[in-house]
């Protein structure tokens, strides 16, 4: 009796070390960067107003206004951007769908030529293209992936993008305001909390990069701190000039 050899199992070291980071970032990247945007912009706004010797009430009001304005602006911009991108992709998919319906043989030959260009033998490329083209929806998905670099079944949602941008920005922008809402009477608790949030966001970003968590955290802390320092100085200068 002939013994049929089965495919050799993956080597344990290869299996354990062959996982990759989410290079597209998934939900993590836009959420973290949205929070950092809210943190930096609102911290800079509030320190700039405080630098101009404004009252505590004015500083808090500017922080709340910055939170609301920034969150709605981010949500509207993200919705419009993603919706426009999705509409463009859907228009291109309609073009491809019509071509598959009107000229199926040409589209099949085009797919075979693509595989040939990647090193597949001509006869095998034509056979693969023929089999893949039997299902119109599968053919559309393959052409979209190969020619447009997109997945028709995984198009971004404008609503999800808008809501996530609004939430992440608002959460980040809330941190500098929170100490005042809890009764703080000075700016420094807000600055410390915001800088701690920036370090945390930077550390979380390390999940989708090759950098260490402390390097990413310190880098974001330095950038956010620099932005707050510059706006405070500008607020002091302009406040003195206006006064």
PDB file of C-alpha atoms in Angstrom:
ATOM      1  CA  UNK A   1       0.000   0.000   0.000  1.00  0.00           C
ATOM      2  CA  UNK A   2       1.404   3.366  -1.020  1.00  0.00           C
ATOM      3  CA  UNK A   3       1.969   5.844   1.724  1.00  0.00           C
ATOM      4  CA  UNK A   4       0.741   9.332   0.947  1.00  0.00           C
ATOM      5  CA  UNK A   5       3.028  11.937   2.361  1.00  0.00           C
ATOM      6  CA  UNK A   6       1.304  14.823   4.081  1.00  0.00           C
ATOM      7  CA  UNK A   7       2.535  18.371   4.158  1.00  0.00           C
ATOM      8  CA  UNK A   8       5.250  18.804   6.774  1.00  0.00           C
ATOM      9  CA  UNK A   9       4.141  20.822   9.828  1.00  0.00           C
ATOM     10  CA  UNK A  10       5.588  24.267  10.325  1.00  0.00           C
ATOM     11  CA  UNK A  11       8.749  24.427  12.373  1.00  0.00           C
ATOM     12  CA  UNK A  12       7.921  25.576  15.891  1.00  0.00           C
ATOM     13  CA  UNK A  13      10.382  28.478  15.817  1.00  0.00           C
ATOM     14  CA  UNK A  14       9.018  29.661  12.477  1.00  0.00           C
ATOM     15  CA  UNK A  15       5.416  29.393  13.665  1.00  0.00           C
ATOM     16  CA  UNK A  16       6.083  31.295  16.892  1.00  0.00           C
ATOM     17  CA  UNK A  17       8.087  34.087  15.228  1.00  0.00           C
ATOM     18  CA  UNK A  18       6.067  34.531  12.052  1.00  0.00           C
ATOM     19  CA  UNK A  19       3.426  36.861  13.417  1.00  0.00           C
ATOM     20  CA  UNK A  20       3.390  40.478  12.280  1.00  0.00           C
ATOM     21  CA  UNK A  21       2.261  43.749  13.735  1.00  0.00           C
ATOM     22  CA  UNK A  22      -0.903  45.344  12.396  1.00  0.00           C
ATOM     23  CA  UNK A  23       0.860  47.605   9.895  1.00  0.00           C
ATOM     24  CA  UNK A  24      -2.398  49.306   8.929  1.00  0.00           C
ATOM     25  CA  UNK A  25      -2.991  50.273  12.518  1.00  0.00           C
ATOM     26  CA  UNK A  26      -6.595  49.037  12.568  1.00  0.00           C
ATOM     27  CA  UNK A  27      -8.641  51.036  15.053  1.00  0.00           C
ATOM     28  CA  UNK A  28      -5.673  51.650  17.348  1.00  0.00           C
ATOM     29  CA  UNK A  29      -3.743  54.129  15.235  1.00  0.00           C
ATOM     30  CA  UNK A  30      -6.584  56.582  14.398  1.00  0.00           C
ATOM     31  CA  UNK A  31      -7.922  56.386  17.966  1.00  0.00           C
ATOM     32  CA  UNK A  32      -4.559  57.096  19.588  1.00  0.00           C
ATOM     33  CA  UNK A  33      -3.590  59.820  17.143  1.00  0.00           C
ATOM     34  CA  UNK A  34      -7.026  61.422  17.503  1.00  0.00           C
ATOM     35  CA  UNK A  35      -6.566  61.489  21.278  1.00  0.00           C
ATOM     36  CA  UNK A  36      -3.071  62.952  20.915  1.00  0.00           C
ATOM     37  CA  UNK A  37      -4.391  65.613  18.545  1.00  0.00           C
ATOM     38  CA  UNK A  38      -7.027  66.593  21.090  1.00  0.00           C
ATOM     39  CA  UNK A  39      -4.491  66.613  23.904  1.00  0.00           C
ATOM     40  CA  UNK A  40      -1.880  68.713  22.137  1.00  0.00           C
ATOM     41  CA  UNK A  41      -4.251  71.211  20.535  1.00  0.00           C
ATOM     42  CA  UNK A  42      -6.352  71.814  23.649  1.00  0.00           C
ATOM     43  CA  UNK A  43      -3.353  71.924  25.992  1.00  0.00           C
ATOM     44  CA  UNK A  44      -1.678  74.446  23.690  1.00  0.00           C
ATOM     45  CA  UNK A  45      -4.874  76.497  23.477  1.00  0.00           C
ATOM     46  CA  UNK A  46      -5.341  76.595  27.229  1.00  0.00           C
ATOM     47  CA  UNK A  47      -1.696  77.406  28.007  1.00  0.00           C
ATOM     48  CA  UNK A  48      -1.768  80.154  25.389  1.00  0.00           C
ATOM     49  CA  UNK A  49      -4.837  81.712  26.981  1.00  0.00           C
ATOM     50  CA  UNK A  50      -3.346  81.293  30.449  1.00  0.00           C
ATOM     51  CA  UNK A  51      -0.118  82.910  29.258  1.00  0.00           C
ATOM     52  CA  UNK A  52      -2.109  85.998  28.375  1.00  0.00           C
ATOM     53  CA  UNK A  53      -3.017  86.398  32.065  1.00  0.00           C
ATOM     54  CA  UNK A  54      -6.630  85.453  31.451  1.00  0.00           C
ATOM     55  CA  UNK A  55      -8.874  84.476  34.351  1.00  0.00           C
ATOM     56  CA  UNK A  56      -9.347  80.827  35.328  1.00  0.00           C
ATOM     57  CA  UNK A  57     -12.907  80.975  34.037  1.00  0.00           C
ATOM     58  CA  UNK A  58     -11.646  82.110  30.627  1.00  0.00           C
ATOM     59  CA  UNK A  59      -9.056  79.329  30.529  1.00  0.00           C
ATOM     60  CA  UNK A  60     -11.673  76.682  31.342  1.00  0.00           C
ATOM     61  CA  UNK A  61     -14.128  78.146  28.844  1.00  0.00           C
ATOM     62  CA  UNK A  62     -11.471  78.161  26.127  1.00  0.00           C
ATOM     63  CA  UNK A  63     -10.685  74.517  26.915  1.00  0.00           C
ATOM     64  CA  UNK A  64     -14.325  73.474  26.673  1.00  0.00           C
ATOM     65  CA  UNK A  65     -14.777  75.476  23.480  1.00  0.00           C
ATOM     66  CA  UNK A  66     -11.630  73.916  22.017  1.00  0.00           C
ATOM     67  CA  UNK A  67     -12.894  70.447  22.907  1.00  0.00           C
ATOM     68  CA  UNK A  68     -16.281  70.970  21.265  1.00  0.00           C
ATOM     69  CA  UNK A  69     -14.988  72.796  18.191  1.00  0.00           C
ATOM     70  CA  UNK A  70     -12.132  70.381  17.603  1.00  0.00           C
ATOM     71  CA  UNK A  71     -14.214  67.233  18.099  1.00  0.00           C
ATOM     72  CA  UNK A  72     -16.970  68.369  15.731  1.00  0.00           C
ATOM     73  CA  UNK A  73     -14.419  69.586  13.194  1.00  0.00           C
ATOM     74  CA  UNK A  74     -12.556  66.255  13.316  1.00  0.00           C
ATOM     75  CA  UNK A  75     -15.790  64.289  12.961  1.00  0.00           C
ATOM     76  CA  UNK A  76     -17.039  66.374  10.033  1.00  0.00           C
ATOM     77  CA  UNK A  77     -13.704  66.287   8.264  1.00  0.00           C
ATOM     78  CA  UNK A  78     -13.252  62.552   8.768  1.00  0.00           C
ATOM     79  CA  UNK A  79     -16.801  61.818   7.601  1.00  0.00           C
ATOM     80  CA  UNK A  80     -16.383  63.893   4.448  1.00  0.00           C
ATOM     81  CA  UNK A  81     -12.951  62.449   3.706  1.00  0.00           C
ATOM     82  CA  UNK A  82     -13.934  58.800   4.167  1.00  0.00           C
ATOM     83  CA  UNK A  83     -17.274  59.256   2.373  1.00  0.00           C
ATOM     84  CA  UNK A  84     -15.529  60.834  -0.620  1.00  0.00           C
ATOM     85  CA  UNK A  85     -12.945  58.068  -0.701  1.00  0.00           C
ATOM     86  CA  UNK A  86     -15.653  55.394  -0.483  1.00  0.00           C
ATOM     87  CA  UNK A  87     -17.683  57.005  -3.274  1.00  0.00           C
ATOM     88  CA  UNK A  88     -14.600  57.094  -5.496  1.00  0.00           C
ATOM     89  CA  UNK A  89     -13.861  53.421  -4.795  1.00  0.00           C
ATOM     90  CA  UNK A  90     -17.478  52.427  -5.456  1.00  0.00           C
ATOM     91  CA  UNK A  91     -17.405  54.314  -8.767  1.00  0.00           C
ATOM     92  CA  UNK A  92     -14.260  52.426  -9.797  1.00  0.00           C
ATOM     93  CA  UNK A  93     -15.851  49.142  -8.758  1.00  0.00           C
ATOM     94  CA  UNK A  94     -18.868  49.937 -10.942  1.00  0.00           C
ATOM     95  CA  UNK A  95     -16.517  50.478 -13.889  1.00  0.00           C
ATOM     96  CA  UNK A  96     -14.854  47.123 -13.247  1.00  0.00           C
ATOM     97  CA  UNK A  97     -18.224  45.410 -12.784  1.00  0.00           C
ATOM     98  CA  UNK A  98     -19.451  46.711 -16.157  1.00  0.00           C
ATOM     99  CA  UNK A  99     -16.268  45.572 -17.884  1.00  0.00           C
ATOM    100  CA  UNK A 100     -16.602  42.095 -16.427  1.00  0.00           C
ATOM    101  CA  UNK A 101     -20.177  41.925 -17.696  1.00  0.00           C
ATOM    102  CA  UNK A 102     -19.501  43.329 -21.179  1.00  0.00           C
ATOM    103  CA  UNK A 103     -16.047  41.907 -21.888  1.00  0.00           C
ATOM    104  CA  UNK A 104     -15.526  38.817 -19.723  1.00  0.00           C
ATOM    105  CA  UNK A 105     -12.971  37.237 -22.067  1.00  0.00           C
ATOM    106  CA  UNK A 106     -10.830  40.366 -22.154  1.00  0.00           C
ATOM    107  CA  UNK A 107     -10.946  40.677 -18.366  1.00  0.00           C
ATOM    108  CA  UNK A 108      -9.966  37.016 -17.998  1.00  0.00           C
ATOM    109  CA  UNK A 109      -7.039  37.535 -20.367  1.00  0.00           C
ATOM    110  CA  UNK A 110      -6.046  40.634 -18.420  1.00  0.00           C
ATOM    111  CA  UNK A 111      -6.004  38.656 -15.172  1.00  0.00           C
ATOM    112  CA  UNK A 112      -3.938  35.883 -16.778  1.00  0.00           C
ATOM    113  CA  UNK A 113      -1.451  38.472 -18.036  1.00  0.00           C
ATOM    114  CA  UNK A 114      -1.152  39.860 -14.517  1.00  0.00           C
ATOM    115  CA  UNK A 115      -0.220  36.447 -13.140  1.00  0.00           C
ATOM    116  CA  UNK A 116       2.211  35.857 -15.990  1.00  0.00           C
ATOM    117  CA  UNK A 117       3.918  39.147 -15.192  1.00  0.00           C
ATOM    118  CA  UNK A 118       4.414  37.872 -11.649  1.00  0.00           C
ATOM    119  CA  UNK A 119       6.219  34.761 -12.857  1.00  0.00           C
ATOM    120  CA  UNK A 120       3.419  32.206 -13.251  1.00  0.00           C
ATOM    121  CA  UNK A 121       3.760  29.931 -16.288  1.00  0.00           C
ATOM    122  CA  UNK A 122       1.456  31.068 -19.142  1.00  0.00           C
ATOM    123  CA  UNK A 123      -0.675  27.895 -19.281  1.00  0.00           C
ATOM    124  CA  UNK A 124      -1.106  27.837 -15.523  1.00  0.00           C
ATOM    125  CA  UNK A 125      -1.859  31.573 -15.419  1.00  0.00           C
ATOM    126  CA  UNK A 126      -4.620  31.169 -18.020  1.00  0.00           C
ATOM    127  CA  UNK A 127      -6.107  28.201 -16.139  1.00  0.00           C
ATOM    128  CA  UNK A 128      -6.066  30.034 -12.815  1.00  0.00           C
ATOM    129  CA  UNK A 129      -7.676  33.088 -14.423  1.00  0.00           C
ATOM    130  CA  UNK A 130     -10.335  30.873 -16.048  1.00  0.00           C
ATOM    131  CA  UNK A 131     -11.252  29.194 -12.775  1.00  0.00           C
ATOM    132  CA  UNK A 132     -11.299  32.401 -10.790  1.00  0.00           C
ATOM    133  CA  UNK A 133     -13.464  34.142 -13.395  1.00  0.00           C
ATOM    134  CA  UNK A 134     -16.305  31.600 -13.191  1.00  0.00           C
ATOM    135  CA  UNK A 135     -17.906  33.470 -10.260  1.00  0.00           C
ATOM    136  CA  UNK A 136     -18.616  37.131 -11.229  1.00  0.00           C
ATOM    137  CA  UNK A 137     -18.418  38.397  -7.626  1.00  0.00           C
ATOM    138  CA  UNK A 138     -15.177  36.553  -6.980  1.00  0.00           C
ATOM    139  CA  UNK A 139     -13.804  37.873 -10.262  1.00  0.00           C
ATOM    140  CA  UNK A 140     -14.737  41.436  -9.235  1.00  0.00           C
ATOM    141  CA  UNK A 141     -13.011  41.016  -5.873  1.00  0.00           C
ATOM    142  CA  UNK A 142      -9.838  39.649  -7.468  1.00  0.00           C
ATOM    143  CA  UNK A 143      -9.681  42.363 -10.134  1.00  0.00           C
ATOM    144  CA  UNK A 144     -10.264  45.010  -7.467  1.00  0.00           C
ATOM    145  CA  UNK A 145      -7.443  43.637  -5.345  1.00  0.00           C
ATOM    146  CA  UNK A 146      -5.028  43.195  -8.241  1.00  0.00           C
ATOM    147  CA  UNK A 147      -5.756  46.392 -10.180  1.00  0.00           C
ATOM    148  CA  UNK A 148      -7.002  48.841  -7.536  1.00  0.00           C
ATOM    149  CA  UNK A 149      -5.421  47.434  -4.387  1.00  0.00           C
ATOM    150  CA  UNK A 150      -8.723  47.413  -2.474  1.00  0.00           C
ATOM    151  CA  UNK A 151     -11.040  44.877  -0.882  1.00  0.00           C
ATOM    152  CA  UNK A 152     -14.659  45.474  -1.976  1.00  0.00           C
ATOM    153  CA  UNK A 153     -15.925  43.783   1.168  1.00  0.00           C
ATOM    154  CA  UNK A 154     -13.871  45.914   3.535  1.00  0.00           C
ATOM    155  CA  UNK A 155     -14.598  49.514   2.578  1.00  0.00           C
ATOM    156  CA  UNK A 156     -14.302  52.085   5.387  1.00  0.00           C
ATOM    157  CA  UNK A 157     -17.469  53.416   7.014  1.00  0.00           C
ATOM    158  CA  UNK A 158     -17.812  57.229   7.137  1.00  0.00           C
ATOM    159  CA  UNK A 159     -20.025  56.994  10.230  1.00  0.00           C
ATOM    160  CA  UNK A 160     -17.597  54.801  12.136  1.00  0.00           C
ATOM    161  CA  UNK A 161     -14.712  57.082  11.156  1.00  0.00           C
ATOM    162  CA  UNK A 162     -16.604  60.200  12.280  1.00  0.00           C
ATOM    163  CA  UNK A 163     -17.748  58.745  15.603  1.00  0.00           C
ATOM    164  CA  UNK A 164     -14.319  57.332  16.465  1.00  0.00           C
ATOM    165  CA  UNK A 165     -12.609  60.613  15.553  1.00  0.00           C
ATOM    166  CA  UNK A 166     -15.099  62.614  17.632  1.00  0.00           C
ATOM    167  CA  UNK A 167     -14.738  60.321  20.640  1.00  0.00           C
ATOM    168  CA  UNK A 168     -10.949  60.018  20.602  1.00  0.00           C
ATOM    169  CA  UNK A 169     -10.384  63.762  20.080  1.00  0.00           C
ATOM    170  CA  UNK A 170     -12.897  64.679  22.785  1.00  0.00           C
ATOM    171  CA  UNK A 171     -11.288  62.243  25.231  1.00  0.00           C
ATOM    172  CA  UNK A 172      -7.833  63.679  24.616  1.00  0.00           C
ATOM    173  CA  UNK A 173      -9.033  67.284  24.769  1.00  0.00           C
ATOM    174  CA  UNK A 174     -10.863  66.610  28.042  1.00  0.00           C
ATOM    175  CA  UNK A 175      -7.690  65.795  29.995  1.00  0.00           C
ATOM    176  CA  UNK A 176      -6.351  69.382  30.265  1.00  0.00           C
ATOM    177  CA  UNK A 177      -9.810  70.629  31.300  1.00  0.00           C
ATOM    178  CA  UNK A 178     -10.536  67.862  33.808  1.00  0.00           C
ATOM    179  CA  UNK A 179      -8.492  69.196  36.754  1.00  0.00           C
ATOM    180  CA  UNK A 180     -10.326  72.543  36.559  1.00  0.00           C
ATOM    181  CA  UNK A 181     -13.688  70.764  36.468  1.00  0.00           C
ATOM    182  CA  UNK A 182     -12.634  68.835  39.594  1.00  0.00           C
ATOM    183  CA  UNK A 183     -11.781  72.029  41.471  1.00  0.00           C
ATOM    184  CA  UNK A 184      -8.136  72.804  40.598  1.00  0.00           C
ATOM    185  CA  UNK A 185      -7.270  76.466  40.968  1.00  0.00           C
ATOM    186  CA  UNK A 186      -4.014  76.532  39.002  1.00  0.00           C
ATOM    187  CA  UNK A 187      -2.768  75.557  35.554  1.00  0.00           C
ATOM    188  CA  UNK A 188      -0.045  73.125  36.581  1.00  0.00           C
ATOM    189  CA  UNK A 189      -2.314  70.123  37.445  1.00  0.00           C
ATOM    190  CA  UNK A 190      -3.870  70.387  33.981  1.00  0.00           C
ATOM    191  CA  UNK A 191      -0.426  70.527  32.352  1.00  0.00           C
ATOM    192  CA  UNK A 192       0.843  67.536  34.361  1.00  0.00           C
ATOM    193  CA  UNK A 193      -2.226  65.429  33.559  1.00  0.00           C
ATOM    194  CA  UNK A 194      -2.053  66.337  29.868  1.00  0.00           C
ATOM    195  CA  UNK A 195       1.665  65.516  29.668  1.00  0.00           C
ATOM    196  CA  UNK A 196       1.056  62.185  31.401  1.00  0.00           C
ATOM    197  CA  UNK A 197      -1.672  61.484  28.833  1.00  0.00           C
ATOM    198  CA  UNK A 198       0.720  62.347  26.001  1.00  0.00           C
ATOM    199  CA  UNK A 199       3.328  59.954  27.369  1.00  0.00           C
ATOM    200  CA  UNK A 200       0.693  57.206  27.646  1.00  0.00           C
ATOM    201  CA  UNK A 201      -0.530  57.795  24.081  1.00  0.00           C
ATOM    202  CA  UNK A 202       3.025  57.704  22.793  1.00  0.00           C
ATOM    203  CA  UNK A 203       3.647  54.455  24.653  1.00  0.00           C
ATOM    204  CA  UNK A 204       0.488  52.922  23.159  1.00  0.00           C
ATOM    205  CA  UNK A 205       1.620  53.962  19.664  1.00  0.00           C
ATOM    206  CA  UNK A 206       4.630  51.680  20.197  1.00  0.00           C
ATOM    207  CA  UNK A 207       2.186  48.799  19.780  1.00  0.00           C
ATOM    208  CA  UNK A 208       2.066  49.528  16.029  1.00  0.00           C
ATOM    209  CA  UNK A 209       5.695  50.572  15.584  1.00  0.00           C
ATOM    210  CA  UNK A 210       9.090  49.022  16.143  1.00  0.00           C
ATOM    211  CA  UNK A 211      10.057  51.637  18.748  1.00  0.00           C
ATOM    212  CA  UNK A 212      10.216  50.952  22.479  1.00  0.00           C
ATOM    213  CA  UNK A 213       7.315  52.218  24.600  1.00  0.00           C
ATOM    214  CA  UNK A 214       9.471  54.625  26.599  1.00  0.00           C
ATOM    215  CA  UNK A 215      11.002  56.175  23.454  1.00  0.00           C
ATOM    216  CA  UNK A 216       7.595  56.751  21.852  1.00  0.00           C
ATOM    217  CA  UNK A 217       6.207  58.073  25.127  1.00  0.00           C
ATOM    218  CA  UNK A 218       9.061  60.504  25.713  1.00  0.00           C
ATOM    219  CA  UNK A 219       8.975  61.696  22.110  1.00  0.00           C
ATOM    220  CA  UNK A 220       5.282  62.543  22.311  1.00  0.00           C
ATOM    221  CA  UNK A 221       5.781  64.112  25.737  1.00  0.00           C
ATOM    222  CA  UNK A 222       8.541  66.355  24.365  1.00  0.00           C
ATOM    223  CA  UNK A 223       6.523  67.403  21.300  1.00  0.00           C
ATOM    224  CA  UNK A 224       3.384  68.161  23.291  1.00  0.00           C
ATOM    225  CA  UNK A 225       5.350  69.963  25.980  1.00  0.00           C
ATOM    226  CA  UNK A 226       7.117  72.074  23.378  1.00  0.00           C
ATOM    227  CA  UNK A 227       3.789  73.048  21.774  1.00  0.00           C
ATOM    228  CA  UNK A 228       2.369  74.058  25.166  1.00  0.00           C
ATOM    229  CA  UNK A 229       5.509  76.029  26.049  1.00  0.00           C
ATOM    230  CA  UNK A 230       5.550  77.933  22.763  1.00  0.00           C
ATOM    231  CA  UNK A 231       1.875  78.893  22.982  1.00  0.00           C
ATOM    232  CA  UNK A 232       2.303  79.981  26.609  1.00  0.00           C
ATOM    233  CA  UNK A 233       5.161  82.292  25.624  1.00  0.00           C
ATOM    234  CA  UNK A 234       3.168  83.645  22.676  1.00  0.00           C
ATOM    235  CA  UNK A 235       0.149  84.167  24.901  1.00  0.00           C
ATOM    236  CA  UNK A 236       2.302  86.092  27.376  1.00  0.00           C
ATOM    237  CA  UNK A 237       3.773  88.290  24.639  1.00  0.00           C
ATOM    238  CA  UNK A 238       0.449  89.002  22.931  1.00  0.00           C
ATOM    239  CA  UNK A 239      -1.299  89.480  26.269  1.00  0.00           C
ATOM    240  CA  UNK A 240       1.231  92.107  27.273  1.00  0.00           C
ATOM    241  CA  UNK A 241       1.009  93.807  23.869  1.00  0.00           C
ATOM    242  CA  UNK A 242      -2.794  93.904  23.928  1.00  0.00           C
ATOM    243  CA  UNK A 243      -2.904  94.971  27.539  1.00  0.00           C
TER     244      UNK A 243
END
